[in-house]
Short mmCIF file of C-alpha atoms in Angstrom, two decimals:
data_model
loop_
_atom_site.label_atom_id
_atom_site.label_comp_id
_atom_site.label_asym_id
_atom_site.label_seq_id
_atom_site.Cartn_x
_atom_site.Cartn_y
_atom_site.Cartn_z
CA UNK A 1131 -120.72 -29.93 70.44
CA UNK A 1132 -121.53 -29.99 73.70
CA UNK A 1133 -125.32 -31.29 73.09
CA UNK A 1134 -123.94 -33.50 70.71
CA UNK A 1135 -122.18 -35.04 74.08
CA UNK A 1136 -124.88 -34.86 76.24
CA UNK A 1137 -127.18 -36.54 73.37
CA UNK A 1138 -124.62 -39.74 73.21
CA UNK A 1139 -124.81 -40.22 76.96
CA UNK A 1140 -128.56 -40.36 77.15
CA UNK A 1141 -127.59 -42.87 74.04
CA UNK A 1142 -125.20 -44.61 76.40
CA UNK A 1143 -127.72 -45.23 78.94
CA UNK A 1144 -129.92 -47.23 77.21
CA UNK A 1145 -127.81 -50.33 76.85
CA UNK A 1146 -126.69 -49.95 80.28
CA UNK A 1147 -130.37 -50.30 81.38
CA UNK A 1148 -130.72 -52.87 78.98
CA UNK A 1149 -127.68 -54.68 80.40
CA UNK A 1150 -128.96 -54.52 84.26
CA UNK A 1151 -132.82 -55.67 83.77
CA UNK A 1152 -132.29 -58.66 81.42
CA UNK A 1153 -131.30 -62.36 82.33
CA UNK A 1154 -130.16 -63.93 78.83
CA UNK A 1155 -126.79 -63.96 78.60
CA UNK A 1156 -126.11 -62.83 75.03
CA UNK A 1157 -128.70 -59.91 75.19
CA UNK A 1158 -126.22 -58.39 77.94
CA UNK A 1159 -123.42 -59.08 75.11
CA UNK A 1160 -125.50 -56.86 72.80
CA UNK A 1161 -125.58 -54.11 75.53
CA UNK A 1162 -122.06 -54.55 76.00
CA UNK A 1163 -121.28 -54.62 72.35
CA UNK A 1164 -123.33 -51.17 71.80
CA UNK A 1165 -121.58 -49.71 74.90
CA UNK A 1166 -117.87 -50.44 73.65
CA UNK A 1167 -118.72 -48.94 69.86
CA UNK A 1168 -120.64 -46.05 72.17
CA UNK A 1169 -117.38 -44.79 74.48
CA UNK A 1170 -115.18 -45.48 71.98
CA UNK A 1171 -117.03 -43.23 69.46
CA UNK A 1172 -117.16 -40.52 72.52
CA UNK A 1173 -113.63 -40.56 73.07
CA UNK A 1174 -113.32 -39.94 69.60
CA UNK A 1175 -115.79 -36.95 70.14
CA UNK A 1176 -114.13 -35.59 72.68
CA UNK A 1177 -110.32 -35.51 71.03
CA UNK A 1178 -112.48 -33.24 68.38
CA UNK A 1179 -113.66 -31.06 70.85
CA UNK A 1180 -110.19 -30.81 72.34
CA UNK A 1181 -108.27 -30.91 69.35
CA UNK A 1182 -105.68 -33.20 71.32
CA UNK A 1183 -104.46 -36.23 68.82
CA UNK A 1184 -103.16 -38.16 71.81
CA UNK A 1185 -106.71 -39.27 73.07
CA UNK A 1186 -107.87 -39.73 69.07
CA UNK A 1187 -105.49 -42.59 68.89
CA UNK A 1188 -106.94 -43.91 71.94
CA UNK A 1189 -110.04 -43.91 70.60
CA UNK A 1190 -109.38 -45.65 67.19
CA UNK A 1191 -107.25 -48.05 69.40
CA UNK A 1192 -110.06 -48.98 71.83
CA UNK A 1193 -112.80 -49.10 68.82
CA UNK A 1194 -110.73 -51.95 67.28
CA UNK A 1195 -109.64 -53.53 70.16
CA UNK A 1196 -113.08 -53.59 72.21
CA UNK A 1197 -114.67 -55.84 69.51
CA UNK A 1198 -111.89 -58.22 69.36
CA UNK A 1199 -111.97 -58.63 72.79
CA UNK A 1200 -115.75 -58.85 72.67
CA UNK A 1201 -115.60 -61.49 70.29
CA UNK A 1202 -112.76 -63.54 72.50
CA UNK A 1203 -115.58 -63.52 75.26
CA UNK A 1204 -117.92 -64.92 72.65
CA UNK A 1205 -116.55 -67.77 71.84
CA UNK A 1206 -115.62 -68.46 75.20
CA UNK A 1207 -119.52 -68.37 76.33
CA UNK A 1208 -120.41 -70.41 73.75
CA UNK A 1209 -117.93 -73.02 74.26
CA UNK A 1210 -119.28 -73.16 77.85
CA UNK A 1211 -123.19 -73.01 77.06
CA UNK A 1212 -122.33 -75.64 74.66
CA UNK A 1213 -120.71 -77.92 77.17
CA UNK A 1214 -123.76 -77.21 79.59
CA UNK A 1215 -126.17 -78.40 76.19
CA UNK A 1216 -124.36 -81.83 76.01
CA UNK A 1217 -124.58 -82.79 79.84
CA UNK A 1218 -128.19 -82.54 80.05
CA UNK A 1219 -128.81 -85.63 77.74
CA UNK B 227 -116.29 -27.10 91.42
CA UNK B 228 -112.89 -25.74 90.53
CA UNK B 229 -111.42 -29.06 89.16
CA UNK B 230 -112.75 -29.35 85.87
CA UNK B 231 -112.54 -25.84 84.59
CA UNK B 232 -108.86 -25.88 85.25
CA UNK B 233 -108.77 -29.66 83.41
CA UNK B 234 -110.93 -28.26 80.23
CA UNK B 235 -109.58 -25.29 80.15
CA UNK B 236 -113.32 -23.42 79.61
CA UNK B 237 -115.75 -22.55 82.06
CA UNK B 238 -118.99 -22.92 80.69
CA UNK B 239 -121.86 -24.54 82.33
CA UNK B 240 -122.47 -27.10 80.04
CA UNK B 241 -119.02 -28.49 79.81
CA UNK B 242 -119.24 -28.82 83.97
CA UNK B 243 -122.67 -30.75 83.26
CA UNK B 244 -121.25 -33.52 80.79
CA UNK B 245 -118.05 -33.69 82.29
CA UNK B 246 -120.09 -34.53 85.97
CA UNK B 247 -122.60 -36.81 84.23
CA UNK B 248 -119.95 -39.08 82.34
CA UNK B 249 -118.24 -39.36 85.66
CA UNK B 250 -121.80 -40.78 87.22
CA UNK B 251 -122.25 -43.60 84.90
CA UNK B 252 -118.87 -44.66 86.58
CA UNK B 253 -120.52 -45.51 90.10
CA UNK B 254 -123.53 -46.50 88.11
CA UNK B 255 -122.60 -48.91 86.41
CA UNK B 256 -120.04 -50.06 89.22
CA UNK B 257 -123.08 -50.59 91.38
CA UNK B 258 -124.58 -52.82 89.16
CA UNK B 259 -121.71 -54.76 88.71
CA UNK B 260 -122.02 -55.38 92.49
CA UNK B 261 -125.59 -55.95 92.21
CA UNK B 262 -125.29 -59.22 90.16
CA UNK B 263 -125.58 -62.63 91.02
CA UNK B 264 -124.59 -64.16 87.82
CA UNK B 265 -120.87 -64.50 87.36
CA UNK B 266 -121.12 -64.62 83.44
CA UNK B 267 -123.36 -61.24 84.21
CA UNK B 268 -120.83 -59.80 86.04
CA UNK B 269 -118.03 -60.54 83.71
CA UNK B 270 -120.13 -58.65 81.04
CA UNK B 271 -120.88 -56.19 83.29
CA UNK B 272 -117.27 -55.76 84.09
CA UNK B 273 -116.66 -54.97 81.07
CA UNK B 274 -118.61 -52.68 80.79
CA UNK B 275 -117.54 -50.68 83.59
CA UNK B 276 -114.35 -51.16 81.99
CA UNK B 277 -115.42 -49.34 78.60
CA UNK B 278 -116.77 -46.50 80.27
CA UNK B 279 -113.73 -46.35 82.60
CA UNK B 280 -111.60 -45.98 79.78
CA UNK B 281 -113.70 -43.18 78.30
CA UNK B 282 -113.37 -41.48 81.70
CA UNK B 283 -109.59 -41.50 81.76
CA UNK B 284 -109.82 -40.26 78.10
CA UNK B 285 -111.69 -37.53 79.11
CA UNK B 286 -109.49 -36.27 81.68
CA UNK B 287 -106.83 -36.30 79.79
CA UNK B 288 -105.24 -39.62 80.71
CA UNK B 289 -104.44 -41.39 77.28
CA UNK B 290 -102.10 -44.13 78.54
CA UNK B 291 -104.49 -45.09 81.76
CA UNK B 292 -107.28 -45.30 79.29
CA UNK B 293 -105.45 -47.36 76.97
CA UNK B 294 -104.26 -49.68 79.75
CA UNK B 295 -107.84 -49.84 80.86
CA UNK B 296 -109.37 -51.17 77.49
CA UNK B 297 -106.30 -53.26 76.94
CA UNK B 298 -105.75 -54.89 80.39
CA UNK B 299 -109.10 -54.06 82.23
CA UNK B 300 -111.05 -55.50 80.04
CA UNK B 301 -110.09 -57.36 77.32
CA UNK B 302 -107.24 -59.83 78.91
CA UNK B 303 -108.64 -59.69 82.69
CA UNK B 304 -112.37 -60.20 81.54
CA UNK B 305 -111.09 -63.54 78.92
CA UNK B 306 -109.18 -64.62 81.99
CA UNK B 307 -111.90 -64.44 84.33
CA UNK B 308 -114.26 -66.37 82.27
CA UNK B 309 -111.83 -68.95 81.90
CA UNK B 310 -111.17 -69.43 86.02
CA UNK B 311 -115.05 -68.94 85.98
CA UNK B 312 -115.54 -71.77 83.99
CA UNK B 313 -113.17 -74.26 85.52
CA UNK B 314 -114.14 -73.58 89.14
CA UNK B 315 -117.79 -73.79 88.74
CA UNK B 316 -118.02 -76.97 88.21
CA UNK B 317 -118.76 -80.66 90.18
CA UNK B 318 -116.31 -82.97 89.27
CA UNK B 319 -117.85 -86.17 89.30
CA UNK B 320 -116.37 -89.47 89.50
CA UNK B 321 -118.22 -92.41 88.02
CA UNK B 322 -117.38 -96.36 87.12
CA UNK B 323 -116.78 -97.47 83.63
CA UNK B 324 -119.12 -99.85 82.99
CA UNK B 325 -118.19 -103.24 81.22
CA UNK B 326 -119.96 -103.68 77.85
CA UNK B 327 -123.16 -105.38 77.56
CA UNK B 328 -123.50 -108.77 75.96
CA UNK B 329 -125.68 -107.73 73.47
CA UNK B 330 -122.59 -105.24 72.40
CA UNK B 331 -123.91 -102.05 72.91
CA UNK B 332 -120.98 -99.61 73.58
CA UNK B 333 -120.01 -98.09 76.79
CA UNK B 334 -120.95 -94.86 75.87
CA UNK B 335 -124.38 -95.45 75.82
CA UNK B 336 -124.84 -97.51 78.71
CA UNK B 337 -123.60 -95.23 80.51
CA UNK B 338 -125.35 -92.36 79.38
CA UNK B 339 -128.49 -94.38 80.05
CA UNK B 340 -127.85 -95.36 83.63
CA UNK B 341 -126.32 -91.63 84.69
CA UNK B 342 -129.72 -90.17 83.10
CA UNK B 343 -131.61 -89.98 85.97
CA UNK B 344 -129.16 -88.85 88.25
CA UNK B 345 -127.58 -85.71 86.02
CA UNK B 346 -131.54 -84.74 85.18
CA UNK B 347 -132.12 -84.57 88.68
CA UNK B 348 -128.41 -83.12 89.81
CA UNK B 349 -128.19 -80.32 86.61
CA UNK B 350 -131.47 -77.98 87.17
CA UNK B 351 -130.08 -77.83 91.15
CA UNK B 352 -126.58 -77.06 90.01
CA UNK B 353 -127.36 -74.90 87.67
CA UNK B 354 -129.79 -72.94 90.15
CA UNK B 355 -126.43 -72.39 91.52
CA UNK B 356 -124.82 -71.34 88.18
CA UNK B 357 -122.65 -74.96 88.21
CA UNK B 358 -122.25 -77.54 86.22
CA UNK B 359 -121.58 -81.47 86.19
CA UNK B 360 -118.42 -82.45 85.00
CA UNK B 361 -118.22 -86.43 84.90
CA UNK B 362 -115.26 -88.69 84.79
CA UNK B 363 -114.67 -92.11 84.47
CA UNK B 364 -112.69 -94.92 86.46
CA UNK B 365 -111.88 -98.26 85.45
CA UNK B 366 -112.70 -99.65 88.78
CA UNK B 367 -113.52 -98.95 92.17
CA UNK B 368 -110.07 -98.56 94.13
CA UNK B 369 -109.42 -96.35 91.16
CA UNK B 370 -112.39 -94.09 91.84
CA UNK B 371 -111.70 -93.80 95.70
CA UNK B 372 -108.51 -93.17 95.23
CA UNK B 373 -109.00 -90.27 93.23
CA UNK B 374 -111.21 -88.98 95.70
CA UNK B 375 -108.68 -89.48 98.41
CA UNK B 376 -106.59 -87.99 96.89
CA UNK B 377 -108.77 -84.96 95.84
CA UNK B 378 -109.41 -85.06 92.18
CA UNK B 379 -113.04 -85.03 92.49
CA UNK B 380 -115.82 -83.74 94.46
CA UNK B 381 -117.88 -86.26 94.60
CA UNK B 382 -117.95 -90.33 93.57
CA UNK B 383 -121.36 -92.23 92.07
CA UNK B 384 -121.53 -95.88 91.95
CA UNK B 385 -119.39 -97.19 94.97
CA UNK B 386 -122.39 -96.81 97.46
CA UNK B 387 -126.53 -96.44 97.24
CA UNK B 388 -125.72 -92.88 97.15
CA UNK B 389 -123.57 -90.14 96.11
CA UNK B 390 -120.72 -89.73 98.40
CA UNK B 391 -119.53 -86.28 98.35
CA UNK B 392 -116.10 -84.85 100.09
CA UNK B 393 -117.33 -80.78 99.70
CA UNK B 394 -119.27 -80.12 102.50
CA UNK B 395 -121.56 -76.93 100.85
CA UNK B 396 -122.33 -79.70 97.89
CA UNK B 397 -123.36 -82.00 100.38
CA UNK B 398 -125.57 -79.44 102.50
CA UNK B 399 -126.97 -78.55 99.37
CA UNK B 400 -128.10 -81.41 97.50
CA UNK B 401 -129.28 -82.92 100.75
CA UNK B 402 -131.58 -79.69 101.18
CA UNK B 403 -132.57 -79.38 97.05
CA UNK B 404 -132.80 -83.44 96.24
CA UNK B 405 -133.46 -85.35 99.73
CA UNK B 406 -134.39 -88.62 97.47
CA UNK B 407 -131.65 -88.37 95.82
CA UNK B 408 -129.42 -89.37 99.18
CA UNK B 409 -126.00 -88.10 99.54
CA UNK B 410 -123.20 -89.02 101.90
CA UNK B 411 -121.24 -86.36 103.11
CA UNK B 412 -117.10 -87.78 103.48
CA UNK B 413 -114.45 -86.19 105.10
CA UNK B 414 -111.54 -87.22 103.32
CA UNK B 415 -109.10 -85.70 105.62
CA UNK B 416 -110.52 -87.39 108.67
CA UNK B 417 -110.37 -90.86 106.60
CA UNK B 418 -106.78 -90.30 105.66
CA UNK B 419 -105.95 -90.06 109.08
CA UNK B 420 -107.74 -92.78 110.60
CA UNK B 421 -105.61 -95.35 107.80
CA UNK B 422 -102.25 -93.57 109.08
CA UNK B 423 -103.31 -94.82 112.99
CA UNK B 424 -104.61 -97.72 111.58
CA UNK C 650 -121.27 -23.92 55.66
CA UNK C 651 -119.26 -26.68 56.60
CA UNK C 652 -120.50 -26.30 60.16
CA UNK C 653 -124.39 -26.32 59.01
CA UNK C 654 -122.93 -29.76 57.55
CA UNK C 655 -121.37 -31.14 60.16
CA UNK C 656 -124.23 -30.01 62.92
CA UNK C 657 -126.57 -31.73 60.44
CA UNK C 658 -124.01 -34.84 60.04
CA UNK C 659 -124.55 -35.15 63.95
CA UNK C 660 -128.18 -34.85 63.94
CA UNK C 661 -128.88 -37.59 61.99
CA UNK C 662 -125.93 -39.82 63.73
CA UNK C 663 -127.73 -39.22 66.97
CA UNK C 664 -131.10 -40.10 65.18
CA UNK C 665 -129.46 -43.35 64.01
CA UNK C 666 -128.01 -43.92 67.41
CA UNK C 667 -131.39 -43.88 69.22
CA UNK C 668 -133.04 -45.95 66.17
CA UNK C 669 -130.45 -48.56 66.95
CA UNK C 670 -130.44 -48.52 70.21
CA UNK C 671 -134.06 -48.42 71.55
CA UNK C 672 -135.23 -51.92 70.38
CA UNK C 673 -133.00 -53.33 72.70
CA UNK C 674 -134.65 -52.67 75.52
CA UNK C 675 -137.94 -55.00 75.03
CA UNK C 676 -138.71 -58.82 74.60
CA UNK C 677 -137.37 -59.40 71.11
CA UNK C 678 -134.92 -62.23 70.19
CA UNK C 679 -131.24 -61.46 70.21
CA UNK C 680 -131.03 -61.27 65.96
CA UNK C 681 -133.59 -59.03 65.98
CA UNK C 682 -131.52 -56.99 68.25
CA UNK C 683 -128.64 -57.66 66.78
CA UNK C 684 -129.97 -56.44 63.44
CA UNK C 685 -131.28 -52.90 64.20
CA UNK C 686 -128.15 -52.60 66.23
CA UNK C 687 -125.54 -53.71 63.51
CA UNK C 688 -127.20 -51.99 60.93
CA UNK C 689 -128.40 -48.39 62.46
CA UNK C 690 -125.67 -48.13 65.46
CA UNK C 691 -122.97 -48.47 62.85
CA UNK C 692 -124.29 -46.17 60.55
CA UNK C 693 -124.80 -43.53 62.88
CA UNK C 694 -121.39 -43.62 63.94
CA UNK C 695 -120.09 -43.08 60.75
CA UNK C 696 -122.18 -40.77 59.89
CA UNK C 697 -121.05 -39.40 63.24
CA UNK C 698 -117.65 -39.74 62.43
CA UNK C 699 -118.19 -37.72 58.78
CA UNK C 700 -119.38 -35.14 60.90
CA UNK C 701 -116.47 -35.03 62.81
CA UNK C 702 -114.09 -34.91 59.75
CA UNK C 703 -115.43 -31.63 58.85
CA UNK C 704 -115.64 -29.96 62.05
CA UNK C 705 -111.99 -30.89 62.99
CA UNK C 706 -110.28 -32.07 58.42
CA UNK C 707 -106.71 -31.39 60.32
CA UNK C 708 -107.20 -35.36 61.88
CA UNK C 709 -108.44 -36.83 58.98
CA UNK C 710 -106.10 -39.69 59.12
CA UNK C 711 -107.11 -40.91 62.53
CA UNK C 712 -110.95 -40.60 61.71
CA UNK C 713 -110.62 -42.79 58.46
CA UNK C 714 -108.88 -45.27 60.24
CA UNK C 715 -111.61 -45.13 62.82
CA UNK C 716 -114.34 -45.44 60.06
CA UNK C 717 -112.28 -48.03 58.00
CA UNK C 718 -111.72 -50.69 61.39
CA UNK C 719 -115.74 -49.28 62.37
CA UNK C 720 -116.94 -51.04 58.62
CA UNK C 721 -115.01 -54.12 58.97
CA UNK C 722 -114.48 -54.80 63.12
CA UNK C 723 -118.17 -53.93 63.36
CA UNK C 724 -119.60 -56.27 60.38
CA UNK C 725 -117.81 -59.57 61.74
CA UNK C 726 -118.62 -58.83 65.28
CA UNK C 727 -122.24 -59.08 64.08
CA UNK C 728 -121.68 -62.35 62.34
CA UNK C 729 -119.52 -63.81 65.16
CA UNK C 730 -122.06 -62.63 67.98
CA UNK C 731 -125.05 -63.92 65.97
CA UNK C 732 -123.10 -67.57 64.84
CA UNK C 733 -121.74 -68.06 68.93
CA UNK C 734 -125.67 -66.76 70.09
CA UNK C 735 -127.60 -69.38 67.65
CA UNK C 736 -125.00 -72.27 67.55
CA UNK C 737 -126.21 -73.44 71.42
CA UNK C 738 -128.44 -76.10 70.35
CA UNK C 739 -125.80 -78.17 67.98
CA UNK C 740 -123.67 -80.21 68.97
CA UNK C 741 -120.53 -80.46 66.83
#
């Protein structure tokens, strides 16, 4: 169990590298995207390892909520990138 | 280390060595957050920090803080955020609305086609400074200085040779980026008072 | 027996983790990304999850729910991200 944790951080760092060394906008939403699905599945993890049902529900709770909230800030960035589009013509 | 032991309840090794390397990617990833220039970047990024936050406060036990955290933190804060973002980075620009043509061609166009020049020149600066041009139009010209009297815009296009802009940073920089482009730097407070005396 | 399962259940999440994850460091375009990262991430965590139903069956409830709002929440979040990340060039 416990490599299993130590395996999904080295997981978790990825996108976080990925998130710091690239410029486009939307790759950093991927990163962000992976890292959401990433915690929320190690919070999950970690009720498991503690047996405690509490932190499970947080974990479920966060795994739904994180991608609605990721796809609010979508749709937000793309109403502004679009609005940036029409002024250069 | 005493502290986590008495939190997890084991004292193994190996449980000290996750539990201290989840807590790293907190400054981490706080210090890139920090490190960005970008204020889309560092609303991603900020939510980011909020994610692993959360799993933090999961993992010591804290169910309600973390919940808070991916709730608050990150969803309604980081939405919030990018709205304010996105209305305060941004020139407001006030320009004239031009009569139609005799040949008929619609406003729209002619307008277009006359601000060309200027918004090809003014975006790649602005955007340099992650801004953008946000234009509005006047019926005449005591309408448009009006409205920058009275502080609806940041800047005016059309009532002199040049831009006339009330923001002194603007000014500073599109006289250092675009020195062709000529811009006239107008303190609107000063003018108000001057018309009182007068 | 059921912990061979589980420890083998985990294995191959991981594996599916790092597939996922590693072409997104690199110079590819964001659907490529987006691709290996809808497809092998979200496996992997539910094949993480299964593995996690065995070791622990006693919260099966929670960890269905998890894998039932992982399938759909995960699925539409690919087709919003990829419709908001190729929809910049249109003007509607």
């Amino acid at each position: 169990m416990n490599g299993l944790l130590i395996a999904m951080i080295l997981a978790l760092l990825i996108p976080i590298y990925e998130a710091y060394q690239d410029e486009d906008i939307w790759q950093t939403m991927l990163a962000f995207a992976s890292i959401a699905t990433k915690t929320a599945m190690m919070i999950l993890a970690i009720s498991v390892v503690r047996d405690d049902w509490m932190i499970g529900m947080v974990g479920v709770l966060i795994l739904s909520l994180g991608n609605a909230s990721l796809m609010l800030l979508a749709h937000i960035l793309r109403r502004m990138n679009l609005e940036e589009g029409r002024s250069y013509d | 280390m005493c502290w986590p032991i008495v939190l997890v309840g084991k004292d193994s090794m190996t449980e000290d060595f996750y539990l201290i390397a989840m807590t790293a990617l907190l400054p981490l990833t706080a210090g890139l957050l920090v490190s960005q220039i970008n204020p889309y970047h560092a609303l991603v990024i900020r939510g980011i920090l909020g994610a692993i936050s959360a799993l933090i406060y999961a993992l010591f036990g804290a169910a309600d803080v973390a919940l808070t955290e991916a709730l608050v933190g990150t969803m309604l804060s980081i939405t919030l955020y990018a709205v304010a973002v996105r209305s305060s980075m941004s020139m407001r620009l006030g320009v004239l609305e031009e009569t139609p043509d005799a040949d008929g061609s619609s406003i729209g166009i002619k307008k277009r086609r006359e601000l060309a020049p200027l918004l090809a020149n003014l975006n790649p600066v602005l955007t340099k400074y992650h801004m953008r041009v946000e234009l509005l139009t006047y019926p005449d010209q005591a309408a448009l200085t009006n409205a920058l009297m009275e502080k609806e815009i940041h800047g005016t296009h059309g009532l002199s040779e040049s831009l006339q802009i009330r923001i002194q940073r603007l000014h500073d920089i599109i006289q250092a980026e675009l020195p062709t482009l000529g811009s006239t730097y107008i303190d609107v407070d000063r003018v108000k008072q001057q018309d009182k005396t007068v | 027996m059921i912990n061979i399962a589980s420890h083998v259940c985990f294995t191959v999440g991981i594996i599916f983790w790092f597939w996922g994850t590693f072409p997104l460091v690199g110079n590819r375009s964001v659907l490529f990304k987006l691709h290996s990262l809808s497809v092998s991430d979200t496996l992997g965590s539910m094949v993480l999850l299964v593995g996690l139903w065995l070791k622990l069956p006693q919260e099966w409830p929670l960890l269905l729910l998890a894998l039932i709002s992982l399938a759909i929440w995960n699925t539409v979040l690919g087709y919003v991200l990829a419709y908001c990340s190729s929809g910049e060039g249109q003007h509607d």
